[in-house]
Tab-separated table of C-alpha atoms (C1' of nucleotides) in Angstrom:
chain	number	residue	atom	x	y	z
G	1	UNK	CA	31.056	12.562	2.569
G	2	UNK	CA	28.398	12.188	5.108
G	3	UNK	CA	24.592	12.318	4.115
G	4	UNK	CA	21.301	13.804	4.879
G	5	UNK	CA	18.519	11.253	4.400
G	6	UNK	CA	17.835	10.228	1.043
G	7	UNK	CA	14.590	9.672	0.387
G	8	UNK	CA	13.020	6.011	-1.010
G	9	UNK	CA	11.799	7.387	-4.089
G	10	UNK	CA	14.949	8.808	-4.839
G	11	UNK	CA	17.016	5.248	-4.418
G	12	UNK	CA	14.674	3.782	-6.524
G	13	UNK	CA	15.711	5.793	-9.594
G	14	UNK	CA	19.019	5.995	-9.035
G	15	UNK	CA	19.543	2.622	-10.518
G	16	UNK	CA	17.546	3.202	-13.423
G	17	UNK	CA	19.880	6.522	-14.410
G	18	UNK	CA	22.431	4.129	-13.746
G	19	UNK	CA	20.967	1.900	-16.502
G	20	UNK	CA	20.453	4.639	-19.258
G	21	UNK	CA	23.790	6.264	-19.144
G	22	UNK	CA	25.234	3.028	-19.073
G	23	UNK	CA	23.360	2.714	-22.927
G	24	UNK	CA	24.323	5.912	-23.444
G	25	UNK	CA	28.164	5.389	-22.618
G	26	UNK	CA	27.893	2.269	-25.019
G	27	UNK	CA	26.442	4.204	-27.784
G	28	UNK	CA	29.539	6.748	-27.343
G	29	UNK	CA	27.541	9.532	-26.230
G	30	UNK	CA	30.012	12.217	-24.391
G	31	UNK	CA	27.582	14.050	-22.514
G	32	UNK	CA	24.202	15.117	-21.628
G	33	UNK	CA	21.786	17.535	-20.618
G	34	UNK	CA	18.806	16.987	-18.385
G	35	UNK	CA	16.343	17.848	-20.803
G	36	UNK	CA	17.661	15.402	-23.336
G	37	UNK	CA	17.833	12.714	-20.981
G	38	UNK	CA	14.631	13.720	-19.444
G	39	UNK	CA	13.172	13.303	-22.763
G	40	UNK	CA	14.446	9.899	-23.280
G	41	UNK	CA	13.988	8.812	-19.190
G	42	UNK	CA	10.615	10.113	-19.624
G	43	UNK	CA	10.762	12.111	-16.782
G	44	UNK	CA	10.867	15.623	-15.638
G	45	UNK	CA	14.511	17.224	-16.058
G	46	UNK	CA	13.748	19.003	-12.749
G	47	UNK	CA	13.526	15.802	-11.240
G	48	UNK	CA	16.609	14.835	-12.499
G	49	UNK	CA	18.685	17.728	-11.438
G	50	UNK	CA	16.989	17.159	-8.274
G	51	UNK	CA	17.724	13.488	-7.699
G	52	UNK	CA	21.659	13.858	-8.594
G	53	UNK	CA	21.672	16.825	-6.346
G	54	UNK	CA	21.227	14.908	-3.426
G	55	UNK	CA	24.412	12.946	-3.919
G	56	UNK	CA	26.017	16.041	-5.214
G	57	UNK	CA	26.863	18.452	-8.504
G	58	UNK	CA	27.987	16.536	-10.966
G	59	UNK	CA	26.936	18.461	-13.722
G	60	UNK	CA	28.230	21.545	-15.791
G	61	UNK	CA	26.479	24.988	-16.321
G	62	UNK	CA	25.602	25.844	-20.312
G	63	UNK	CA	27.566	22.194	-20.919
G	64	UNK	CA	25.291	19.042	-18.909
G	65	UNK	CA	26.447	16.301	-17.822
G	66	UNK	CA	29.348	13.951	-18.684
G	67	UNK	CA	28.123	10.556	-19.577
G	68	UNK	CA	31.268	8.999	-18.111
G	69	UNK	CA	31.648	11.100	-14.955
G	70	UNK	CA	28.263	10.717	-14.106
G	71	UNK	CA	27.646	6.709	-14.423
G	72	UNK	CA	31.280	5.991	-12.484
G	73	UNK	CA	29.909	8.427	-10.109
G	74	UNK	CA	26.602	7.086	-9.547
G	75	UNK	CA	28.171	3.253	-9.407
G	76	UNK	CA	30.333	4.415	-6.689
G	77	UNK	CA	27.072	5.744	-5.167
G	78	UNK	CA	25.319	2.418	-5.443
G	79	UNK	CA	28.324	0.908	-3.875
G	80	UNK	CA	28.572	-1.425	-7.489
G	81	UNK	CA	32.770	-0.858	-7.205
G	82	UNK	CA	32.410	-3.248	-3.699
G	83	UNK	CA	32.419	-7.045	-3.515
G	84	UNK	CA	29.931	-8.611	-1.214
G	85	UNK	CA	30.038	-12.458	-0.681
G	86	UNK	CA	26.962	-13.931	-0.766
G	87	UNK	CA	25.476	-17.226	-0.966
G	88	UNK	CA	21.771	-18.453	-2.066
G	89	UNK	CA	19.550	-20.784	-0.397
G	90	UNK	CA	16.978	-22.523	-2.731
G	91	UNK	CA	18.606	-24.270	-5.532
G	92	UNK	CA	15.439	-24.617	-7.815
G	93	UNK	CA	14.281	-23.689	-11.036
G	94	UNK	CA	14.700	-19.754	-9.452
G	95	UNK	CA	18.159	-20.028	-6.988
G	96	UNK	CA	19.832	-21.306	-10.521
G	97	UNK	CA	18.773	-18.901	-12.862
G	98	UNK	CA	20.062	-16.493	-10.463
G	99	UNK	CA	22.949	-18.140	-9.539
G	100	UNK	CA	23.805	-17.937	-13.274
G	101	UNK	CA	22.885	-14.592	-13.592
G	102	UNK	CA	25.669	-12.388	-15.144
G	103	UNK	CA	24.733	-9.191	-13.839
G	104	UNK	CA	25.774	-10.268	-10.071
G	105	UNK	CA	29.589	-10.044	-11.390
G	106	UNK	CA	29.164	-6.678	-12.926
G	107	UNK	CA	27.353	-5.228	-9.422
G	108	UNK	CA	30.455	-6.960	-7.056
G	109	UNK	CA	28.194	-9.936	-6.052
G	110	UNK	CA	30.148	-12.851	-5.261
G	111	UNK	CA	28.505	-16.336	-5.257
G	112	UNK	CA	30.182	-18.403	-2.312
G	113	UNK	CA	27.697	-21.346	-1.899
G	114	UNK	CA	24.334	-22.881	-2.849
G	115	UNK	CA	22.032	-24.552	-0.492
G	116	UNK	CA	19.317	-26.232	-0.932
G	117	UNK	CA	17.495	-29.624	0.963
G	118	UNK	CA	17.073	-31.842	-2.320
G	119	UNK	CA	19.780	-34.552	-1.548
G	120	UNK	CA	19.645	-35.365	-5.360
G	121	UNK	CA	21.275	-31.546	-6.229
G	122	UNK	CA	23.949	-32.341	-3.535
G	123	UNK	CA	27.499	-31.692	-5.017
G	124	UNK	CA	25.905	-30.517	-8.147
G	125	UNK	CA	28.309	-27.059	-9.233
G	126	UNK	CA	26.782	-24.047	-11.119
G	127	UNK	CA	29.552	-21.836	-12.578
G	128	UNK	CA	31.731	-23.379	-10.260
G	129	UNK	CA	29.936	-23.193	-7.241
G	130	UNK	CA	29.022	-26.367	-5.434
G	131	UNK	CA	25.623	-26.994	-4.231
G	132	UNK	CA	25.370	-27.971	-0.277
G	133	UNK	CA	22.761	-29.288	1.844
G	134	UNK	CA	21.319	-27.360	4.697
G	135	UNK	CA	22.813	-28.291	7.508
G	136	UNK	CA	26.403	-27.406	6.175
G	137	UNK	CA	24.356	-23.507	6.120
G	138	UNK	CA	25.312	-22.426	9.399
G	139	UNK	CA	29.191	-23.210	9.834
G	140	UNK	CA	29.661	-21.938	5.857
G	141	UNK	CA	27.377	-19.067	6.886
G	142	UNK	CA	30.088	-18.445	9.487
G	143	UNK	CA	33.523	-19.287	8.253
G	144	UNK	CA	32.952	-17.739	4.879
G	145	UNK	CA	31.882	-14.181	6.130
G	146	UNK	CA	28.895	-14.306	3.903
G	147	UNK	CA	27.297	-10.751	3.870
G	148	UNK	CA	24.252	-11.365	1.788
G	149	UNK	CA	21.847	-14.441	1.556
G	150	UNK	CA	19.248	-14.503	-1.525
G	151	UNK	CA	16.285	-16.770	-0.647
G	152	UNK	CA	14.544	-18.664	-2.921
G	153	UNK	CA	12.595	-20.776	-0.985
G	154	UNK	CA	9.084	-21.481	0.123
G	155	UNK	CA	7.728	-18.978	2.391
G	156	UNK	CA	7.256	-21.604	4.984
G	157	UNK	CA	10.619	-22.145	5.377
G	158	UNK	CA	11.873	-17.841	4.787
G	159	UNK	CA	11.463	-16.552	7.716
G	160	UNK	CA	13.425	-19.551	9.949
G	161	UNK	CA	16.340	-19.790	7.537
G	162	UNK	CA	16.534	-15.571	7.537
G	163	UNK	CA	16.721	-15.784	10.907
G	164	UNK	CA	19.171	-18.559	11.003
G	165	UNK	CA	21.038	-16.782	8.401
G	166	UNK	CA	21.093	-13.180	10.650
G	167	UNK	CA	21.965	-15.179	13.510
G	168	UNK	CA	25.218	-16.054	12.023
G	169	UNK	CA	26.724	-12.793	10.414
G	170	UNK	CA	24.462	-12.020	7.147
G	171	UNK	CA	23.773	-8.432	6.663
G	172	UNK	CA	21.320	-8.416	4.105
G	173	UNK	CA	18.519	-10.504	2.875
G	174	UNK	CA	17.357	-10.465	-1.208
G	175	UNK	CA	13.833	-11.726	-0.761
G	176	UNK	CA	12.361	-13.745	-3.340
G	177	UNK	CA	9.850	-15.788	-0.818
G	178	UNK	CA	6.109	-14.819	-0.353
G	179	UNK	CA	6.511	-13.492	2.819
G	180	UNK	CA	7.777	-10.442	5.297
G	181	UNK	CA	10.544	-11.225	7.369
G	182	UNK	CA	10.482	-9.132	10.155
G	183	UNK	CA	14.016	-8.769	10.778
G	184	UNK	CA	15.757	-6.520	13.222
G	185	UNK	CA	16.026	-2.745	11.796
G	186	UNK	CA	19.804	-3.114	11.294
G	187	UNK	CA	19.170	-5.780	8.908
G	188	UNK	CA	18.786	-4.952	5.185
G	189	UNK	CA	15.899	-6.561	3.585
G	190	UNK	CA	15.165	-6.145	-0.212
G	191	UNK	CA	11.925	-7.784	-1.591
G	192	UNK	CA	10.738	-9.145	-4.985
G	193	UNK	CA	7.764	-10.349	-4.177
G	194	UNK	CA	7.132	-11.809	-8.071
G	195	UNK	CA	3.516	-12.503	-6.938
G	196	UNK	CA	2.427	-8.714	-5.703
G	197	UNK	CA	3.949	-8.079	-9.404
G	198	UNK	CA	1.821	-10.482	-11.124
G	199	UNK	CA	-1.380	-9.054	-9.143
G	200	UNK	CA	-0.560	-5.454	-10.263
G	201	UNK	CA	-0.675	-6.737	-13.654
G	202	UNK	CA	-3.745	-8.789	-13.440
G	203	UNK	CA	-5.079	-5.490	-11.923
G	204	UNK	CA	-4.231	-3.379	-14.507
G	205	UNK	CA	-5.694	-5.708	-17.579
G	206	UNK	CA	-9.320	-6.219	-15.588
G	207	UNK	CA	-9.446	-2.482	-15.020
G	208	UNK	CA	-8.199	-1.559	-18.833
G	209	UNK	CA	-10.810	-4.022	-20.137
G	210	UNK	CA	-13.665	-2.353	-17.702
G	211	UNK	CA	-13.314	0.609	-19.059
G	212	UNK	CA	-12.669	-0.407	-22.964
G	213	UNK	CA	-15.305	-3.295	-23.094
G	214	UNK	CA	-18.662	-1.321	-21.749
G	215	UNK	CA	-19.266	-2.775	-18.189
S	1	UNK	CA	-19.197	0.200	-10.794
S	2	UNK	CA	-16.653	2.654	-12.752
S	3	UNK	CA	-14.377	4.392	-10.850
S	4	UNK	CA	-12.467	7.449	-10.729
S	5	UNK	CA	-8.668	7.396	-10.948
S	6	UNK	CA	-7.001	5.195	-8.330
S	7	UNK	CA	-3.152	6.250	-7.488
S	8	UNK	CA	-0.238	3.893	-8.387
S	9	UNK	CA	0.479	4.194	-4.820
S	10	UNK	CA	-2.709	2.162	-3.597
S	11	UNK	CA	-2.348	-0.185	-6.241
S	12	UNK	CA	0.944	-1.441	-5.371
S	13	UNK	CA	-0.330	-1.739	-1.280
S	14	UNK	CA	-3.469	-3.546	-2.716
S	15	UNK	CA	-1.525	-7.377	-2.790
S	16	UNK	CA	0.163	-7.006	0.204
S	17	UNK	CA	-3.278	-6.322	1.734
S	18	UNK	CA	-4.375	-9.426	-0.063
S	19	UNK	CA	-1.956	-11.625	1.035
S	20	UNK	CA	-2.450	-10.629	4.248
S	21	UNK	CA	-6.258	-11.679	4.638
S	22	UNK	CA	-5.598	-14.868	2.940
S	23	UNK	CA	-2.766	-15.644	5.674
S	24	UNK	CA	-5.339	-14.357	8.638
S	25	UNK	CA	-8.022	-16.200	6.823
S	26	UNK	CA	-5.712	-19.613	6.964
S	27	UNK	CA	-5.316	-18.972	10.479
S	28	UNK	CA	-8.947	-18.975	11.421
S	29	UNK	CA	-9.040	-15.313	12.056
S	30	UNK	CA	-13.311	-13.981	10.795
S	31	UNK	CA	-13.032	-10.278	11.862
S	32	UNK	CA	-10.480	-7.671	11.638
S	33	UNK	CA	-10.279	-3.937	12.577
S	34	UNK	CA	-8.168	-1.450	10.634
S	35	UNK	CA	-6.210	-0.834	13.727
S	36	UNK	CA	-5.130	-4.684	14.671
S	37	UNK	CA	-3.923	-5.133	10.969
S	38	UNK	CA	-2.244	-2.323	10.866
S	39	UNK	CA	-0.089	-3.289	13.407
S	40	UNK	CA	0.559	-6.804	11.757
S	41	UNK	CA	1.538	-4.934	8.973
S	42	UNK	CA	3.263	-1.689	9.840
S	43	UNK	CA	0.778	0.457	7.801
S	44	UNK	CA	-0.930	3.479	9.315
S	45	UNK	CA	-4.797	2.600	10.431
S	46	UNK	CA	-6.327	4.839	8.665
S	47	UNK	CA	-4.120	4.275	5.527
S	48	UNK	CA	-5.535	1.489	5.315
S	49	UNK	CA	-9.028	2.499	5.702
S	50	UNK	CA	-8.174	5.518	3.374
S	51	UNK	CA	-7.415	2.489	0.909
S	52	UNK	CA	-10.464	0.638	1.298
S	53	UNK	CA	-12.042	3.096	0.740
S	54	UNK	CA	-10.686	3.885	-2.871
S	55	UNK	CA	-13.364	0.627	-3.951
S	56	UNK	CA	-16.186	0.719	-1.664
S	57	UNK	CA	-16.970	0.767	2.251
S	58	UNK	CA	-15.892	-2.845	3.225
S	59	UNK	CA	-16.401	-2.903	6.789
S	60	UNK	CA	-18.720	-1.987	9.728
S	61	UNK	CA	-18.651	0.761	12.204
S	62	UNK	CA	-18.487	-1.178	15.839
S	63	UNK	CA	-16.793	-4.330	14.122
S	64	UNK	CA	-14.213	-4.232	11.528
S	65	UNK	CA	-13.757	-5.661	8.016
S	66	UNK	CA	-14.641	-9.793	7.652
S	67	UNK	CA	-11.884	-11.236	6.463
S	68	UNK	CA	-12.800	-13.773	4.121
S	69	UNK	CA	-15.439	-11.004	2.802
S	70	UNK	CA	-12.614	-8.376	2.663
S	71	UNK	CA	-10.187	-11.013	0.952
S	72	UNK	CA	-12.818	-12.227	-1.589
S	73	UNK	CA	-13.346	-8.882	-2.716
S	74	UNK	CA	-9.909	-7.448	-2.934
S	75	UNK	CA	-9.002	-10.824	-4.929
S	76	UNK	CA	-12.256	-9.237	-7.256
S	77	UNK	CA	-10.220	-6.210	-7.755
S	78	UNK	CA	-7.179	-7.626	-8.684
S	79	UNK	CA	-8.903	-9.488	-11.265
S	80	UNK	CA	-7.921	-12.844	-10.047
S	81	UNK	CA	-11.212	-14.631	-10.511
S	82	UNK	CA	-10.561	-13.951	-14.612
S	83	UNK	CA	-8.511	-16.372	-17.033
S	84	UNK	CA	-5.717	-14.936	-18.855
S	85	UNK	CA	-3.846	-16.714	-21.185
S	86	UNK	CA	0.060	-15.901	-21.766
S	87	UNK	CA	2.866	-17.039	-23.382
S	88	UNK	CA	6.920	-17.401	-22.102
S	89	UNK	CA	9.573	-15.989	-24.704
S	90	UNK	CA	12.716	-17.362	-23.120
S	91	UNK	CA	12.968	-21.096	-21.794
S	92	UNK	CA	15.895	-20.192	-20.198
S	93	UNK	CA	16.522	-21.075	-16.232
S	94	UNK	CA	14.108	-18.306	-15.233
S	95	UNK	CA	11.567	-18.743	-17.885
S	96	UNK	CA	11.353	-22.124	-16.079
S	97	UNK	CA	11.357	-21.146	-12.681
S	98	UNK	CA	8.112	-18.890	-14.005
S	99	UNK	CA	6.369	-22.190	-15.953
S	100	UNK	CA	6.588	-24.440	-12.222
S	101	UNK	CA	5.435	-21.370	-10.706
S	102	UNK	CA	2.682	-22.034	-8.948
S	103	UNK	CA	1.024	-18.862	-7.713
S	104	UNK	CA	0.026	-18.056	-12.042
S	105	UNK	CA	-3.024	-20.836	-11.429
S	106	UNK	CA	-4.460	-19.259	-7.994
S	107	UNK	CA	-4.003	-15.843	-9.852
S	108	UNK	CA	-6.309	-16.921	-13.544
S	109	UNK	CA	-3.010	-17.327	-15.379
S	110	UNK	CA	-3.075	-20.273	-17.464
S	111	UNK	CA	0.250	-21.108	-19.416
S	112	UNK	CA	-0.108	-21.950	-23.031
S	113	UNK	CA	3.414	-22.435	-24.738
S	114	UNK	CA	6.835	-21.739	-23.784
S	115	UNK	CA	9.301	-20.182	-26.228
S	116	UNK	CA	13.144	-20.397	-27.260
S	117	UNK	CA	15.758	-20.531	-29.878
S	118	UNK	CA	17.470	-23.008	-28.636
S	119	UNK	CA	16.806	-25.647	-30.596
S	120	UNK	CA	18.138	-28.303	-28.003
S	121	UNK	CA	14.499	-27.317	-25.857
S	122	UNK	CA	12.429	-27.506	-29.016
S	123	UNK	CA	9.586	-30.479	-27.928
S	124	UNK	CA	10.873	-30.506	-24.437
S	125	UNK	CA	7.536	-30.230	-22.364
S	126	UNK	CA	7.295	-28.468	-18.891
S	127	UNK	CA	4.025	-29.202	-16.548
S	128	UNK	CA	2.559	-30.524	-19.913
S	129	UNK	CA	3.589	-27.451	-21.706
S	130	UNK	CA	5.750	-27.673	-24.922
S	131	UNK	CA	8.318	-25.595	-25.535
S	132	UNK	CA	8.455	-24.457	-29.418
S	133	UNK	CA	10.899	-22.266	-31.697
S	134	UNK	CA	10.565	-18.702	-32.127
S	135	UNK	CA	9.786	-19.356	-35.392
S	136	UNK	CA	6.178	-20.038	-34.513
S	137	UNK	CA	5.454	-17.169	-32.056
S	138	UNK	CA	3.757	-15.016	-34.181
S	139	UNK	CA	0.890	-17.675	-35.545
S	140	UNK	CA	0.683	-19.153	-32.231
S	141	UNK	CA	-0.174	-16.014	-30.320
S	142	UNK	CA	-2.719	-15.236	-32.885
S	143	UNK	CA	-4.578	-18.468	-33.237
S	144	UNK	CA	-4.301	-19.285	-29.248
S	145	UNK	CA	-5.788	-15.700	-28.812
S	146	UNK	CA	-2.709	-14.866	-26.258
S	147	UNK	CA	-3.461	-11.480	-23.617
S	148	UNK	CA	-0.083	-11.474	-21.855
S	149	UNK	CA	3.714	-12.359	-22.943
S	150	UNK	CA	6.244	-12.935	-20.324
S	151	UNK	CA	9.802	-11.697	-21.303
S	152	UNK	CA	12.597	-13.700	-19.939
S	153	UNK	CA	15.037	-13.045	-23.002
S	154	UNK	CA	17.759	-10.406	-23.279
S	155	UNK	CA	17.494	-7.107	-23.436
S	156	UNK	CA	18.748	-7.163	-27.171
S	157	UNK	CA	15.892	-9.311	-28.004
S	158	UNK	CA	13.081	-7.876	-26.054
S	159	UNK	CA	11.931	-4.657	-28.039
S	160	UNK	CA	12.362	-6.560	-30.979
S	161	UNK	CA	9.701	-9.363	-29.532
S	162	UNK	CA	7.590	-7.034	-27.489
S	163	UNK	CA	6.697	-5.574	-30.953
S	164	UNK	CA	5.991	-8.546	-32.547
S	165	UNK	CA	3.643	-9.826	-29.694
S	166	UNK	CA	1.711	-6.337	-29.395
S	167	UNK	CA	1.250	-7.008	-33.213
S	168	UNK	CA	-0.465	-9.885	-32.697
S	169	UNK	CA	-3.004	-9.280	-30.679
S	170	UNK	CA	-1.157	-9.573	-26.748
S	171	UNK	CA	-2.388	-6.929	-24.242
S	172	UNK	CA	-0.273	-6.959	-21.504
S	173	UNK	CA	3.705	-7.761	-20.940
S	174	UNK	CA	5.499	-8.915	-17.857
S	175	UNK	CA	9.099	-7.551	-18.684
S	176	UNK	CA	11.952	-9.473	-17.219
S	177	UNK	CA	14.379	-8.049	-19.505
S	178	UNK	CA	17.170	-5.312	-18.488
S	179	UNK	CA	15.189	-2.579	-20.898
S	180	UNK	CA	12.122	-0.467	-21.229
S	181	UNK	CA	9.776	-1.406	-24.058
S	182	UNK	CA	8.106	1.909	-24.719
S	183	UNK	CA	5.171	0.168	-26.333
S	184	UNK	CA	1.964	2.077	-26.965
S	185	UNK	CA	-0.146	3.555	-24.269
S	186	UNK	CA	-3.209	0.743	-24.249
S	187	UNK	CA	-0.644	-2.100	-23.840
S	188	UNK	CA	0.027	-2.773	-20.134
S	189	UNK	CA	3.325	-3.445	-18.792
S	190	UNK	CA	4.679	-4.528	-15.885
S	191	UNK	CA	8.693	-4.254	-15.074
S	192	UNK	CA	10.487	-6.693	-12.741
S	193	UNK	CA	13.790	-5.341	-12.837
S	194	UNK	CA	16.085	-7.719	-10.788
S	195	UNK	CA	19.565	-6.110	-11.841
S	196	UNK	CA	17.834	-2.390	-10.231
S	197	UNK	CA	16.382	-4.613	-7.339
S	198	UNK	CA	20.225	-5.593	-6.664
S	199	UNK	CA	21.351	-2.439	-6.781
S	200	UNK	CA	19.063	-0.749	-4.182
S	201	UNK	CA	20.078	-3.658	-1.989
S	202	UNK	CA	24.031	-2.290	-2.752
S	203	UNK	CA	22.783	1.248	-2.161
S	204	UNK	CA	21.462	0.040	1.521
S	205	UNK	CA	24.430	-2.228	2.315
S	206	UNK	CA	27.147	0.739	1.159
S	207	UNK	CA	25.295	3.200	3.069
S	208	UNK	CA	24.796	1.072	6.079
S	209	UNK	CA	28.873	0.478	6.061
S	210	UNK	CA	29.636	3.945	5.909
S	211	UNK	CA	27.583	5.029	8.707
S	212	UNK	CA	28.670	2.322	10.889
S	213	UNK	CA	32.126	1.612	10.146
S	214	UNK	CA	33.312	4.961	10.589
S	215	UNK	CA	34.580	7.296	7.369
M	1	DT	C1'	-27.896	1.693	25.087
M	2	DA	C1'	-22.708	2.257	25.306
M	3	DG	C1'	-18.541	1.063	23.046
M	4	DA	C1'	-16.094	0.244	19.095
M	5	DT	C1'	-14.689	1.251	14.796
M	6	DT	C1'	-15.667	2.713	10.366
M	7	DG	C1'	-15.925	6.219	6.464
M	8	DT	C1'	-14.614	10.688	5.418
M	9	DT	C1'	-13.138	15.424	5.910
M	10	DA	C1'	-9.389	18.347	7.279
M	11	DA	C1'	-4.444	19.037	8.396
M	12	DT	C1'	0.142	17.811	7.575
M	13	DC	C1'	3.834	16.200	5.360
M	14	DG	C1'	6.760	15.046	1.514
M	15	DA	C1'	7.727	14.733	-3.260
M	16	DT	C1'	7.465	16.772	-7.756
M	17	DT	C1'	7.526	20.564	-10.792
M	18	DA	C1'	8.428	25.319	-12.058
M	19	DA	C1'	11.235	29.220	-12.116
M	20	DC	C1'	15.328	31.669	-12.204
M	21	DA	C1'	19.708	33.506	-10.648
M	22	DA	C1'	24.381	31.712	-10.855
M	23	DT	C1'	27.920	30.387	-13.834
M	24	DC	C1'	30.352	27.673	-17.182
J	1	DT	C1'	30.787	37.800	-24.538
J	2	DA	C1'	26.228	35.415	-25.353
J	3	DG	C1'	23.908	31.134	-24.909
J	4	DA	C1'	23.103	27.147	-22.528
J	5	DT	C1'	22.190	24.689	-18.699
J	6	DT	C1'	23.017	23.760	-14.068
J	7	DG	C1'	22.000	24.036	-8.932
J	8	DT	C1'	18.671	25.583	-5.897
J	9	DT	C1'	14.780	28.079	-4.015
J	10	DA	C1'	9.862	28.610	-4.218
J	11	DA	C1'	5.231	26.925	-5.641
J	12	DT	C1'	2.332	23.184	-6.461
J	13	DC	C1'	0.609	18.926	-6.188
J	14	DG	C1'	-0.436	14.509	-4.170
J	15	DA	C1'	-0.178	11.193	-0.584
J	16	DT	C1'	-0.286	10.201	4.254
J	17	DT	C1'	-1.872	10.937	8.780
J	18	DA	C1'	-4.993	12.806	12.195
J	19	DA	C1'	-9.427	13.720	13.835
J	20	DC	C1'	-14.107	12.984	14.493
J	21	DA	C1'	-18.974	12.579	13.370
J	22	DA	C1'	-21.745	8.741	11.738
J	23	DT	C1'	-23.366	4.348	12.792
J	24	DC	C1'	-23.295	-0.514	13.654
DNA sequence: TAGATTGTTAATCGATTAACAATC
DNA sequence: TAGATTGTTAATCGATTAACAATC
């Protein structure tokens, strides 16, 4: 079941299909055509047929697509039926409400360990999981096979503990710091960069109220 | 100063540039040419310039962009030099992590109330900021003249309050919640979906184990 | 002035949309 | 079978990159 080279754009959908037929399976829809769900997607059914294409046909001539079929199919696509042990470095105000964040379960995220350097949050447990102090990072890091680490730290500190972090077995890196990491190719590096976000909106509201309030 | 259309593309490059300048600006750096930061940052030269370009001619043939020129007008652009006032509907662990978070100040965004039903938070105050019931959402937004509502509530809850704060007067929404809001075409809204983020970083990690470890 | 580097036009590349034959 | 709707090829559109004349 090898692969051409999906494109970026592509990916980025995928998991918002994944998102909409889930609703849809919930609201006991069967199945679905492109054009209806291109209607409620708000996007072009071409695009649709296109993006599912890549991974394969899934659909049904003069019938659509089953609701069912399709989301186990594109879960298996986005790899959601794995587990992947990760832990989370950065037990603030952010680390916790992700470490508490249900939807990690549902995707086969496993939380194995908190970290943080506050001695006060030492031995503190979240859902079970106890949180540790930095210098226990490395030999857990190890021993536990962690795959992913999710940093919610300072950007001062990112790109050290990433590397730290790559050095001992981690795979991937969910970004949550200020900063580009710069970690080798093989590395998997997803971003939220929550303060790019906030400047797109602060964009968007001066250049609405340019063009609404004379100026 | 109006401006013809500028693509979604160049808008979402436009706070990475910013950041940046403000880093090479920390670092003492006064001049830049297209070609030295794009090699810092792993753009194209002349995508860059091509950007620029969208707002004005920024630099100088024979010397580059300054950088604390270039920085102090792309933070213009963004809009960060305004005030906005917003709100936070969810006082939850991430509707925390957002009230400590620092970057809203540098950016014009000024925190006025905080927002739950859990009536265990009512009068519970974070950086001087009270969190009330949801009770008293809808008079607050109007009196305090509110432009943006951050939603860190569930997705059950979020059309349902998205609504009510677009009623009253807000302008702009920074959606944390697992759903699209399909609000009117004048209201701005920005989407940080963390459960899609997640997923892309499964996509990567599931396709990076199937290409290397055989099958 | 000569060298460097921009701003901008032209060429290329990739992604989206349209169209339609294949087929359920 | 006739109607519906996919899968896929072709056409269009937009974004990125390359090239270079303008100019500091």
């Amino acid at each position: 079941m090898a692969s051409r080279e999906i494109s970026q754009a592509v990916i980025r959908r995928l998991p918002r299909y994944y998102r909409y037929l889930g609703e849809l399976l919930e609201s006991g829809v069967e199945r679905i055509s492109s054009n209806e769900l291109s209607k409620r997607m708000k996007v072009t059914a071409s695009q649709i047929r296109q993006d599912l294409n890549n991974f394969g046909g899934f659909g049904q001539q003069g019938y659509g697509y089953n609701v069912k079929y399709l989301y186990t199919e594109i879960g298996k696509i986005l790899g959601l039926n794995e587990k992947h042990k990760f832990v989370i470095i950065g037990a603030g105000n952010l680390g916790q409400a992700l470490a508490n964040y249900a939807a990690f379960e549902n995707r086969g995220f496993v939380l194995k360990g908190l970290f943080d350097v506050n001695p006060r949050l030492a031995g503190l447990t979240i859902r079970g999981v106890e949180i540790r102090m930095m210098d226990e990072l490395k030999d857990f890091v190890k021993e536990n096979d962690i795959e992913i680490g999710v940093l919610t730290i300072p950007k001062t500190k990112a790109v050290e503990v990433a590397n730290l972090l790559v050095d001992n077995g981690v795979k991937a890196i969910w970004n949550f710091a200020h900063t580009d990491l710069n970690l080798p190719d093989n590395i998997i590096v997803e971003n939220v960069h929550l303060s790019e976000s906030l400047m797109r909106l602060s964009y968007n509201i001066t250049r609405y109220n340019e063009e609404h309030e004379g100026k």
